[in-house]
Coordinates of C-alpha atoms in Angstrom, one line a residue:
Chain L
X1 CA 74.8 127.0 111.3
X2 CA 75.8 130.6 111.7
X3 CA 79.5 129.7 111.0
X4 CA 79.2 127.5 107.9
X5 CA 76.9 130.9 106.9
X6 CA 79.8 133.1 107.3
X7 CA 82.1 131.0 105.6
X8 CA 79.9 130.4 102.6
X9 CA 81.5 133.6 100.7
X10 CA 79.0 133.2 97.3
X11 CA 75.8 134.5 98.8
X12 CA 74.5 131.1 98.4
X13 CA 72.2 129.7 101.3
X14 CA 74.2 126.4 103.0
X15 CA 73.2 123.2 101.2
X16 CA 72.5 120.2 103.0
X17 CA 71.4 117.0 101.0
X18 CA 68.1 116.6 102.7
X19 CA 67.0 120.0 102.0
X20 CA 67.9 119.9 98.7
X21 CA 66.2 116.8 97.8
X22 CA 63.1 118.2 99.8
X23 CA 63.3 121.0 97.5
X24 CA 63.4 119.1 94.5
X25 CA 60.7 116.7 95.7
X26 CA 58.4 119.6 96.4
X27 CA 59.0 120.7 92.6
X28 CA 57.6 117.5 91.6
X29 CA 53.8 118.2 91.6
X30 CA 52.6 114.5 91.2
X31 CA 54.5 113.5 94.0
X32 CA 53.0 116.4 96.0
X33 CA 49.5 115.2 95.4
X34 CA 50.7 111.7 96.4
X35 CA 52.5 113.0 99.4
X36 CA 48.6 114.6 100.6
X37 CA 46.9 111.5 99.3
X38 CA 49.3 109.5 101.6
X39 CA 48.7 111.5 104.4
X40 CA 44.8 111.0 103.8
X41 CA 45.1 107.6 103.9
X42 CA 47.2 107.2 107.1
X43 CA 45.0 109.7 109.1
X44 CA 42.1 107.8 107.6
X45 CA 43.7 104.6 108.7
X46 CA 44.7 106.0 112.2
X47 CA 41.4 107.5 113.3
X48 CA 38.8 105.8 111.3
X49 CA 37.4 104.1 113.8
X50 CA 36.3 107.4 115.5
X51 CA 35.3 109.1 112.0
X52 CA 33.1 106.4 110.6
X53 CA 29.6 107.5 110.1
X54 CA 28.1 104.0 111.1
X55 CA 29.3 101.1 113.1
X56 CA 31.0 99.2 110.5
X57 CA 29.7 95.7 111.7
X58 CA 26.1 97.1 112.5
X59 CA 23.8 94.6 110.0
X60 CA 20.7 95.7 109.0
X61 CA 18.7 93.5 106.7
X62 CA 16.0 96.2 105.6
X63 CA 18.3 98.3 104.2
X64 CA 20.7 95.7 102.5
X65 CA 22.1 96.7 98.5
X66 CA 21.2 100.6 98.8
X67 CA 23.3 102.4 96.1
X68 CA 25.3 105.5 97.3
X69 CA 22.9 108.0 98.6
X70 CA 22.8 111.0 101.1
X71 CA 22.6 108.7 104.3
X72 CA 25.3 105.9 103.0
X73 CA 27.4 107.6 101.0
X74 CA 28.9 104.9 99.3
X75 CA 26.0 102.5 100.0
X76 CA 25.6 99.7 101.9
X77 CA 26.2 95.8 101.5
X78 CA 24.5 92.4 101.3
X79 CA 24.3 92.7 105.1
X80 CA 23.2 96.4 105.4
X81 CA 26.6 97.6 106.5
X82 CA 27.5 100.9 105.5
X83 CA 30.6 100.6 102.9
X84 CA 32.2 103.7 103.6
X85 CA 32.8 103.0 107.6
X86 CA 34.1 99.5 106.5
X87 CA 36.1 101.1 104.1
X88 CA 37.6 103.4 106.7
X89 CA 38.0 100.6 109.3
X90 CA 39.4 98.8 106.6
X91 CA 42.1 101.4 105.8
X92 CA 43.8 100.6 109.3
X93 CA 44.4 96.8 108.5
X94 CA 45.9 98.0 105.1
X95 CA 48.3 100.5 107.0
X96 CA 49.2 98.2 109.9
X97 CA 49.7 95.4 107.6
X98 CA 51.8 97.4 105.1
X99 CA 53.7 99.3 108.0
X100 CA 55.0 96.4 110.2
X101 CA 55.2 93.7 107.4
X102 CA 58.0 96.3 105.7
X103 CA 59.4 96.8 108.7
X104 CA 60.4 93.5 109.3
X105 CA 61.2 92.8 105.7
X106 CA 63.5 95.9 105.9
X107 CA 65.2 94.8 109.1
X108 CA 65.6 91.1 107.8
X109 CA 66.9 92.3 104.1
X110 CA 69.1 94.9 105.7
X111 CA 70.7 92.6 108.0
X112 CA 71.1 89.5 105.3
X113 CA 72.2 92.1 102.6
X114 CA 75.0 93.6 104.7
X115 CA 76.1 90.0 105.6
X116 CA 75.9 88.9 102.5
X117 CA 78.1 92.1 100.8
X118 CA 80.6 92.1 103.7
X119 CA 81.0 89.0 105.2
X120 CA 83.1 87.5 102.3
X121 CA 82.2 84.7 99.8
X122 CA 80.7 82.0 101.8
X123 CA 78.3 83.9 103.5
X124 CA 77.6 85.5 100.3
X125 CA 76.8 82.1 98.7
X126 CA 74.5 80.9 101.0
X127 CA 72.2 84.3 101.6
X128 CA 72.0 84.5 97.6
X129 CA 71.0 81.0 97.3
X130 CA 68.3 81.6 100.0
X131 CA 67.3 84.4 98.0
X132 CA 67.3 82.6 94.4
X133 CA 65.4 79.9 95.9
X134 CA 62.7 82.1 97.3
X135 CA 62.7 84.1 93.9
X136 CA 62.4 81.1 91.9
X137 CA 58.8 80.4 93.3
X138 CA 56.1 82.9 92.6
X139 CA 55.6 85.4 95.2
X140 CA 51.6 84.2 95.4
X141 CA 52.4 80.9 95.6
X142 CA 54.9 81.0 98.0
X143 CA 52.6 83.3 100.1
X144 CA 50.1 80.3 100.0
X145 CA 52.7 78.0 101.2
X146 CA 53.6 79.8 104.0
X147 CA 50.1 80.4 105.0
X148 CA 49.0 77.0 105.4
X149 CA 52.2 75.5 106.9
X150 CA 52.1 78.4 109.6
X151 CA 48.5 78.7 110.4
X152 CA 47.4 75.2 112.2
X153 CA 50.7 74.9 114.2
X154 CA 50.3 79.0 115.4
X155 CA 46.9 78.0 116.3
X156 CA 47.8 74.8 118.1
X157 CA 50.4 76.5 120.0
X158 CA 48.0 79.2 120.8
X159 CA 45.1 76.7 122.0
X160 CA 48.0 75.6 124.7
X161 CA 48.6 78.9 125.4
X162 CA 44.9 79.4 126.4
X163 CA 44.5 76.4 128.4
X164 CA 47.9 77.2 130.1
X165 CA 46.7 80.9 131.0
X166 CA 43.2 81.2 130.4
X167 CA 43.6 84.9 128.9
X168 CA 41.2 86.8 127.0
X169 CA 43.5 87.5 123.9
X170 CA 44.4 83.7 123.4
X171 CA 40.3 82.4 123.4
X172 CA 39.2 81.2 120.2
X173 CA 37.3 84.4 119.9
X174 CA 40.0 87.0 120.6
X175 CA 42.4 85.8 118.1
X176 CA 41.7 87.8 115.5
X177 CA 45.3 89.2 115.9
X178 CA 47.0 85.9 114.9
X179 CA 45.8 86.3 111.1
X180 CA 47.6 89.5 111.5
X181 CA 50.6 88.0 112.5
X182 CA 50.5 85.3 110.0
X183 CA 50.3 88.1 107.3
X184 CA 52.9 90.3 108.7
X185 CA 55.4 87.2 108.7
X186 CA 54.2 85.9 104.9
X187 CA 54.6 89.3 103.8
X188 CA 58.2 89.9 105.2
X189 CA 59.0 86.6 104.1
X190 CA 58.4 87.3 100.4
X191 CA 60.3 90.8 100.3
X192 CA 63.5 90.7 102.5
X193 CA 65.4 89.4 99.4
X194 CA 64.7 92.4 97.2
X195 CA 65.9 94.6 100.1
X196 CA 69.2 92.0 100.5
X197 CA 69.7 92.3 97.1
X198 CA 69.7 95.9 96.9
X199 CA 72.0 96.7 99.9
X200 CA 74.3 93.8 98.7
X201 CA 74.6 95.4 95.6
X202 CA 75.2 99.0 97.5
X203 CA 77.6 97.5 100.0
X204 CA 79.7 96.1 97.2
X205 CA 79.8 99.2 94.9
X206 CA 80.5 101.6 98.4
X207 CA 83.1 99.2 99.7
X208 CA 85.0 100.1 96.2
X209 CA 84.6 104.1 97.1
X210 CA 87.5 105.8 98.5
X211 CA 86.0 107.2 101.5
X212 CA 85.5 103.6 103.0
X213 CA 89.4 102.5 102.2
X214 CA 90.0 106.1 104.1
X215 CA 87.7 105.0 106.6
X216 CA 89.4 101.8 107.1
X217 CA 93.1 103.4 106.7
X218 CA 92.8 105.3 109.9
X219 CA 91.7 102.1 111.9
X220 CA 87.6 102.1 111.7
X221 CA 86.3 98.9 113.0
X222 CA 84.4 96.8 110.6
X223 CA 81.2 97.7 112.1
X224 CA 81.6 101.1 112.3
X225 CA 82.3 101.3 108.7
X226 CA 79.0 98.9 107.9
X227 CA 76.8 101.4 110.0
X228 CA 78.5 104.9 109.6
X229 CA 79.7 104.9 106.6
X230 CA 78.3 102.3 104.2
X231 CA 74.6 102.4 105.5
X232 CA 73.8 106.1 105.7
X233 CA 75.3 106.1 101.7
X234 CA 73.1 103.5 100.6
X235 CA 70.0 105.4 102.7
X236 CA 68.2 106.8 99.2
X237 CA 67.7 103.6 97.2
X238 CA 66.6 102.1 100.5
X239 CA 64.2 105.0 101.0
X240 CA 63.0 104.6 97.5
X241 CA 62.3 101.1 97.5
X242 CA 60.5 101.2 101.0
X243 CA 58.2 103.3 99.5
X244 CA 57.4 101.3 96.7
X245 CA 57.3 98.4 98.7
X246 CA 54.5 99.6 101.0
X247 CA 52.4 100.1 98.0
X248 CA 53.1 96.6 97.1
X249 CA 52.5 94.9 100.6
X250 CA 49.0 96.4 100.5
X251 CA 48.4 95.3 97.6
X252 CA 49.8 91.8 98.6
X253 CA 47.5 91.9 101.8
X254 CA 44.4 93.0 99.9
X255 CA 45.3 90.1 97.3
X256 CA 45.5 87.4 100.0
X257 CA 42.6 88.3 101.7
X258 CA 40.7 88.7 98.5
X259 CA 41.8 85.2 97.7
X260 CA 40.6 83.7 101.2
X261 CA 43.7 83.1 102.9
X262 CA 44.4 86.7 104.3
X263 CA 42.7 88.5 107.1
X264 CA 39.2 86.5 108.1
X265 CA 36.3 87.5 109.4
X266 CA 35.3 89.6 111.3
X267 CA 38.5 91.5 110.6
X268 CA 38.2 93.8 107.5
X269 CA 40.5 94.5 104.8
X270 CA 39.7 96.3 101.2
X271 CA 40.6 92.7 99.9
X272 CA 37.8 90.7 101.4
X273 CA 35.6 93.5 101.2
X274 CA 36.3 92.9 97.3
X275 CA 35.5 89.5 97.3
X276 CA 32.7 89.7 99.1
X277 CA 31.2 92.7 96.6
X278 CA 32.2 90.4 93.6
X279 CA 30.0 88.1 94.3
X280 CA 26.8 90.4 93.9
X281 CA 28.4 92.4 91.5
X282 CA 25.8 92.0 88.7
X283 CA 22.6 93.5 91.6
X284 CA 25.4 96.3 93.6
X285 CA 28.5 96.7 91.9
X286 CA 29.5 99.8 94.4
X287 CA 30.1 97.6 97.3
X288 CA 33.0 96.3 94.7
X289 CA 34.0 99.5 93.3
X290 CA 34.5 101.1 96.4
X291 CA 37.6 98.8 98.0
X292 CA 38.9 98.6 94.1
X293 CA 39.4 102.1 93.8
X294 CA 40.9 102.4 97.2
X295 CA 43.5 99.5 96.6
X296 CA 44.3 100.9 92.9
X297 CA 44.5 104.8 94.4
X298 CA 46.9 104.0 97.4
X299 CA 48.8 101.6 95.2
X300 CA 49.5 104.3 92.4
X301 CA 50.0 107.2 95.0
X302 CA 52.9 105.0 96.7
X303 CA 54.5 104.5 93.3
X304 CA 54.1 108.2 92.4
X305 CA 55.8 109.0 95.9
X306 CA 58.4 106.2 94.9
X307 CA 59.2 107.9 91.6
X308 CA 59.3 111.5 93.4
X309 CA 61.5 110.1 96.1
X310 CA 64.0 108.5 93.4
X311 CA 64.3 111.6 91.6
X312 CA 64.8 113.8 94.7
X313 CA 67.5 111.8 96.6
X314 CA 69.0 110.5 93.3
X315 CA 69.7 113.9 91.2
X316 CA 72.3 112.2 89.1
X317 CA 70.5 109.6 87.7
X318 CA 68.0 112.4 86.1
X319 CA 65.0 111.6 84.1
X320 CA 65.2 108.1 82.1
Chain Z
X21 CA 64.4 72.7 91.9
X22 CA 65.4 69.6 94.5
X23 CA 65.8 72.4 96.8
X24 CA 62.3 74.1 96.2
X25 CA 60.8 70.4 96.6
X26 CA 63.0 69.8 99.7
X27 CA 61.8 73.3 101.3
X28 CA 58.2 72.9 100.3
X29 CA 58.4 69.6 101.7
X30 CA 59.7 70.2 105.0
X31 CA 57.7 73.3 105.8
X32 CA 54.5 71.5 105.0
X33 CA 55.5 68.4 107.0
X34 CA 56.5 70.3 109.9
X35 CA 54.1 73.2 109.5
X36 CA 50.7 71.0 109.0
X37 CA 51.8 67.7 110.4
X38 CA 49.9 64.9 108.5
X39 CA 46.6 65.7 106.3
X40 CA 44.4 63.0 107.9
X41 CA 45.1 65.0 111.6
X42 CA 44.4 67.9 109.6
X43 CA 41.3 67.0 108.4
X44 CA 40.3 65.0 111.6
X45 CA 40.6 68.4 113.8
X46 CA 39.4 70.7 111.2
X47 CA 36.0 68.9 110.1
X48 CA 33.3 68.8 112.5
X49 CA 31.5 66.5 111.1
X50 CA 34.2 63.7 110.9
X51 CA 34.0 61.8 114.1
X52 CA 36.4 58.9 112.8
X53 CA 37.2 56.4 115.5
X54 CA 41.2 56.2 116.5
X55 CA 41.2 53.0 114.8
X56 CA 40.5 54.4 111.3
X57 CA 42.2 57.0 111.9
X58 CA 45.2 54.9 112.3
X59 CA 44.6 52.9 109.4
X60 CA 44.2 56.1 107.2
X61 CA 47.7 57.3 108.3
X62 CA 49.0 53.5 107.5
X63 CA 47.6 53.5 104.1
X64 CA 49.0 56.8 103.1
X65 CA 52.3 56.3 104.9
X66 CA 52.0 59.1 107.0
X67 CA 52.8 57.5 110.2
X68 CA 56.4 57.0 108.8
X69 CA 59.4 59.3 109.7
X70 CA 60.2 62.3 107.9
X71 CA 63.0 60.8 105.7
X72 CA 61.0 58.0 104.3
X73 CA 58.3 59.9 103.7
X74 CA 60.2 62.3 102.0
X75 CA 62.0 59.7 99.9
X76 CA 59.1 58.0 99.0
X77 CA 57.5 61.4 97.8
X78 CA 60.5 61.5 95.6
X79 CA 60.8 58.7 94.1
X80 CA 57.1 58.8 93.4
X81 CA 57.7 62.0 91.8
X82 CA 60.4 60.9 89.5
X83 CA 57.6 57.9 88.3
X84 CA 55.4 60.7 87.7
X85 CA 53.1 60.3 90.8
X86 CA 52.2 63.1 92.7
X87 CA 50.6 61.1 95.4
X88 CA 46.7 61.1 96.4
X89 CA 44.7 63.9 98.0
X90 CA 42.9 62.3 100.8
X91 CA 40.9 65.4 101.3
X92 CA 39.5 65.2 97.7
X93 CA 39.6 61.7 97.7
X94 CA 41.5 61.1 94.2
X95 CA 44.9 60.9 93.2
X96 CA 46.5 64.1 92.5
X97 CA 48.1 63.4 89.2
X98 CA 44.7 63.3 86.9
X99 CA 43.7 66.9 89.0
X100 CA 46.6 68.1 87.6
X101 CA 46.4 66.6 83.7
X102 CA 42.8 68.1 83.6
X103 CA 43.8 71.5 84.8
X104 CA 47.4 72.5 83.7
X105 CA 46.5 72.7 79.9
X106 CA 44.0 75.2 80.2
X107 CA 46.5 77.6 82.5
X108 CA 49.3 77.0 79.8
X109 CA 47.2 78.1 77.1
X110 CA 45.9 81.1 78.9
X111 CA 49.5 82.2 79.9
X112 CA 50.9 81.5 76.3
X113 CA 47.9 83.3 74.9
X114 CA 48.9 86.3 77.6
X115 CA 52.5 86.3 77.1
X116 CA 51.9 86.3 73.1
X117 CA 49.6 89.6 73.5
X118 CA 52.0 91.1 76.1
X119 CA 55.0 90.8 73.7
X120 CA 52.9 91.5 70.7
X121 CA 51.5 95.1 72.2
X122 CA 54.1 95.8 74.5
X123 CA 57.3 95.7 72.5
X124 CA 55.5 98.2 69.6
X125 CA 54.7 100.3 72.7
X126 CA 57.9 101.0 73.8
X127 CA 59.5 101.6 70.6
X128 CA 56.7 103.9 70.1
X129 CA 57.5 105.5 73.5
X130 CA 61.1 105.7 72.7
X131 CA 61.0 107.3 69.3
X132 CA 58.8 110.0 70.7
X133 CA 60.8 110.2 73.4
X134 CA 59.9 113.3 75.7
X135 CA 56.8 114.4 73.1
X136 CA 53.2 113.7 74.3
X137 CA 53.0 109.6 72.9
X138 CA 56.0 108.6 75.1
X139 CA 54.2 110.5 78.3
X140 CA 50.8 109.2 77.4
X141 CA 52.5 106.1 77.1
X142 CA 54.4 105.9 80.2
X143 CA 51.6 107.6 82.3
X144 CA 49.0 104.7 81.2
X145 CA 52.1 101.9 81.8
X146 CA 52.8 103.4 85.4
X147 CA 49.0 104.0 85.9
X148 CA 48.5 100.4 84.9
X149 CA 51.3 98.8 87.2
X150 CA 49.4 100.2 90.1
X151 CA 46.4 98.5 89.7
X152 CA 46.7 94.7 90.3
X153 CA 44.7 92.2 88.5
X154 CA 41.9 91.6 91.4
X155 CA 41.0 94.9 91.2
X156 CA 41.2 95.5 87.4
X157 CA 39.3 92.2 86.8
X158 CA 36.2 93.4 88.6
X159 CA 36.4 97.1 87.4
X160 CA 36.7 96.1 84.1
X161 CA 34.0 93.6 84.3
X162 CA 31.6 96.3 85.5
X163 CA 32.5 98.6 83.0
X164 CA 31.9 96.1 79.6
X165 CA 29.5 93.9 80.9
X166 CA 27.3 95.7 83.3
X167 CA 27.4 99.5 82.1
X168 CA 28.3 99.0 78.2
X169 CA 27.0 96.0 77.9
X170 CA 29.3 94.7 75.2
X171 CA 30.7 91.6 76.7
X172 CA 28.6 88.7 78.4
X173 CA 29.6 87.8 81.5
X174 CA 32.9 85.7 81.6
X175 CA 33.0 83.1 83.6
X176 CA 34.3 79.7 82.9
X177 CA 36.3 77.6 80.2
X178 CA 35.3 76.9 76.9
X179 CA 38.7 76.4 75.0
X180 CA 40.9 79.1 74.2
X181 CA 39.0 81.1 70.9
X182 CA 36.1 82.3 73.0
X183 CA 34.6 85.5 73.8
X184 CA 34.5 84.7 77.3
X185 CA 38.3 85.0 77.3
X186 CA 38.6 88.8 76.3
X187 CA 38.4 90.1 79.8
X188 CA 40.7 87.5 81.4
X189 CA 43.1 87.8 78.4
X190 CA 43.0 91.7 78.8
X191 CA 43.5 91.6 82.8
X192 CA 46.5 89.5 82.7
X193 CA 48.2 90.9 79.4
X194 CA 48.1 94.7 81.5
X195 CA 49.5 93.1 84.5
X196 CA 52.5 92.1 82.8
X197 CA 52.7 95.1 79.7
X198 CA 54.6 97.5 81.9
X199 CA 57.4 95.5 82.6
X200 CA 57.7 95.1 78.5
X201 CA 57.0 98.1 77.5
X202 CA 59.6 99.9 80.3
X203 CA 62.7 97.6 79.1
X204 CA 61.7 97.9 75.5
X205 CA 61.9 102.0 75.9
X206 CA 65.0 102.1 77.9
X207 CA 67.0 99.5 76.1
X208 CA 66.0 101.3 73.0
X209 CA 67.1 105.0 74.6
X210 CA 70.3 103.1 75.9
X211 CA 71.1 102.0 72.1
X212 CA 70.6 105.7 70.9
X213 CA 73.8 106.6 72.6
X214 CA 75.8 104.3 70.9
X215 CA 78.4 105.0 68.2
X216 CA 77.1 103.1 65.5
X217 CA 73.4 104.6 65.5
X218 CA 75.3 108.2 65.4
X219 CA 77.1 106.6 62.3
X220 CA 73.5 105.4 60.7
X221 CA 72.0 108.7 61.6
X222 CA 75.0 110.6 60.1
X223 CA 74.8 108.8 56.6
X224 CA 71.2 110.2 56.5
X225 CA 69.0 107.3 57.5
X226 CA 65.4 108.0 58.6
X227 CA 64.5 107.9 62.4
X228 CA 62.2 105.0 61.3
X229 CA 64.7 102.9 59.4
X230 CA 67.5 103.3 62.4
X231 CA 64.6 102.2 64.8
X232 CA 63.6 99.4 62.9
X233 CA 66.7 98.3 61.1
X234 CA 69.3 98.8 63.4
X235 CA 67.7 98.6 66.8
X236 CA 65.3 96.7 67.2
X237 CA 67.2 93.6 67.4
X238 CA 69.9 94.8 70.1
X239 CA 67.1 96.3 71.8
X240 CA 65.5 92.9 71.9
X241 CA 68.1 91.3 73.8
X242 CA 67.4 93.0 77.1
X243 CA 63.6 92.7 76.6
X244 CA 64.3 88.9 76.5
X245 CA 66.3 88.9 79.6
X246 CA 63.0 90.3 81.6
X247 CA 60.8 87.6 80.1
X248 CA 61.6 85.9 83.1
X249 CA 59.8 88.4 85.1
X250 CA 56.7 88.5 82.8
X251 CA 56.1 84.8 83.3
X252 CA 56.6 85.3 87.0
X253 CA 54.0 87.9 86.9
X254 CA 51.7 85.9 85.0
X255 CA 51.6 83.4 87.0
X256 CA 51.0 85.5 89.9
X257 CA 48.1 86.9 87.6
X258 CA 46.6 83.8 86.7
X259 CA 45.8 82.8 90.1
X260 CA 43.6 86.1 90.7
X261 CA 42.4 86.0 86.9
X262 CA 41.5 82.2 87.2
X263 CA 39.8 82.9 90.6
X264 CA 37.6 86.1 89.6
X265 CA 36.6 84.4 86.1
X266 CA 36.4 80.8 87.5
X267 CA 38.4 79.5 84.9
X268 CA 39.4 75.8 85.9
X269 CA 43.2 76.2 85.8
X270 CA 45.8 75.5 88.2
X271 CA 45.6 78.9 89.8
X272 CA 42.2 78.2 90.8
X273 CA 43.0 75.2 92.2
X274 CA 45.9 76.4 94.2
X275 CA 43.5 78.8 95.9
X276 CA 41.3 76.0 96.4
X277 CA 43.8 73.7 97.8
X278 CA 44.9 76.4 100.3
X279 CA 41.7 77.0 102.0
X280 CA 41.2 73.1 102.4
X281 CA 44.6 73.0 103.2
X282 CA 45.0 69.9 100.9
X283 CA 48.9 69.2 101.0
X284 CA 49.5 66.9 98.4
X285 CA 47.9 68.9 95.8
X286 CA 49.5 72.4 97.2
X287 CA 52.8 70.4 96.9
X288 CA 52.0 69.1 93.1
X289 CA 51.2 72.8 92.1
X290 CA 54.4 74.0 93.7
X291 CA 56.5 71.6 91.7
X292 CA 54.6 72.1 88.5
X293 CA 54.6 75.7 88.8
X294 CA 58.5 76.2 89.3
X295 CA 58.9 73.5 86.3
X296 CA 56.9 75.6 84.3
X297 CA 58.6 78.8 85.1
X298 CA 61.7 77.0 84.5
X299 CA 60.9 75.5 81.3
X300 CA 59.7 79.1 80.1
X301 CA 63.1 80.1 81.0
X302 CA 65.0 77.9 79.5
X303 CA 62.9 78.9 75.9
X304 CA 63.5 82.3 76.6
X305 CA 67.5 81.5 77.1
X306 CA 67.4 79.3 73.8
X307 CA 65.8 82.2 72.2
X308 CA 69.0 84.3 72.5
X309 CA 70.8 83.2 69.2
X310 CA 68.2 83.7 67.2
X311 CA 68.2 87.4 68.3
X312 CA 71.9 87.9 69.1
X313 CA 74.1 86.6 67.0
X314 CA 77.3 86.8 69.1
X315 CA 76.0 84.2 71.3
X316 CA 75.3 81.8 68.1
X317 CA 79.1 81.8 67.2
X318 CA 80.7 81.2 70.5

């Protein structure tokens, strides 16, 4: 570092693209606010079950439909459960689903995108065809087909595992995690094409660049070019897209749960809370408004964060 | 299209097995004797191997038969014909409003580029893009019905021209508006750099005239391309909106069929929806020559 500094005669401190990007990012007020809210969200999601003022599953039928008050800050729902506590515990569902499903789809999409862009026209055609087919069905409908075609075989399979091993996590009551796994898979299946498309485009664009030809001319292997030269340079757009997609995944999970085909009780989700609240909106709109605002807030936050990152990581594009 | 049919059929065949088994395993009240199960399977052809079932399904489909829903105990075709018109009307109305509102908003934003109307429109657009339909619907209902008391409770379907549909249409329109506004704005801004616009300005043409006479048509070409995206977003939105406001369209049906694990209905819905999206895209393609004379000539 000091060597570089001493070489730098102009008096300007040495620059690093990530530091530059961080500086630009911090200059964007909306993005910083977004970052703070995201930190709050992640914090709540991780520690929500400790922070929650009440037990989110404890029912109290003498204390139902209470509007927000001093004891229950966001009121109570149709079974007398504390809405704030449920909201905080559900944040974990949202974060978990977003994080895992985005990671899976990022992984699949990166692999397929690299292959499509790099392995020649035949592989490209097959992958892009798969891509087109999955994108020609509206995503929500695709999710529905996936959910119903996967749920029964998986449950049958786990039934068999349970009778073989007798482990508690396979028992019908300890099986809440299966819903999560199904949702992870389904959301990943829906969103990988967008990554594959993006990365394929980046690969095709970057392969034309001089530095790739330079690497090739000094005899770098294809794998090395792919992972050491092309992927790092495609990182900016991938990070931006991932940020947007986390927001999208949270909304998608909430949407599926709202329709009743996502996370099932006793697991909680903002979507299923919203659906519950919608049944009683005339007498107690707060039950529905709390998760609604939470979903919208988190989604908008991730959008702003994505906008900020996109400007910070891609200064040449400037403002639209 | 055939790929979609094949993939869906394969997934449902290997994923769920046959509808009769699913029904017997799920419904606790059904304690059918084995003979009855076998009989039902035979009657609906579920005992046949995969390729025969698939062939039979496709040949029925070509004749306009969607099969029989064992769960709902009626043929799928009439269920569709009752519901498709509702959704199509709703979707067309929403598409109409999206274009009628979205294009002018995009033009306005571009016209006042980097001044407050632009920031206002884009701010609202970005924010509304973040609010999904199943959040917006309930929130607007509480606002308009419960707090302001302007509208009645919007539930059900009594034809297209009915105040019940105001809220569903608002929600659907807002859901797909951002795509159109953004695209209109950015295509106008792209055009603003081109030479012929500079020429028109240099001749002393007013900004409004340039915008409406020289830029509107070419700016709409990229917008028509995004119409496909708009259609997909309308279909997605319709599933939520029809569920929220209990409108008997195919969006609502697809949710019910998914929860009830009703394969023939889901299958038919996928086919019809994909077909509708394709037809809509075709119509959009046919609109190109109307907007772009270059295509007409070639």
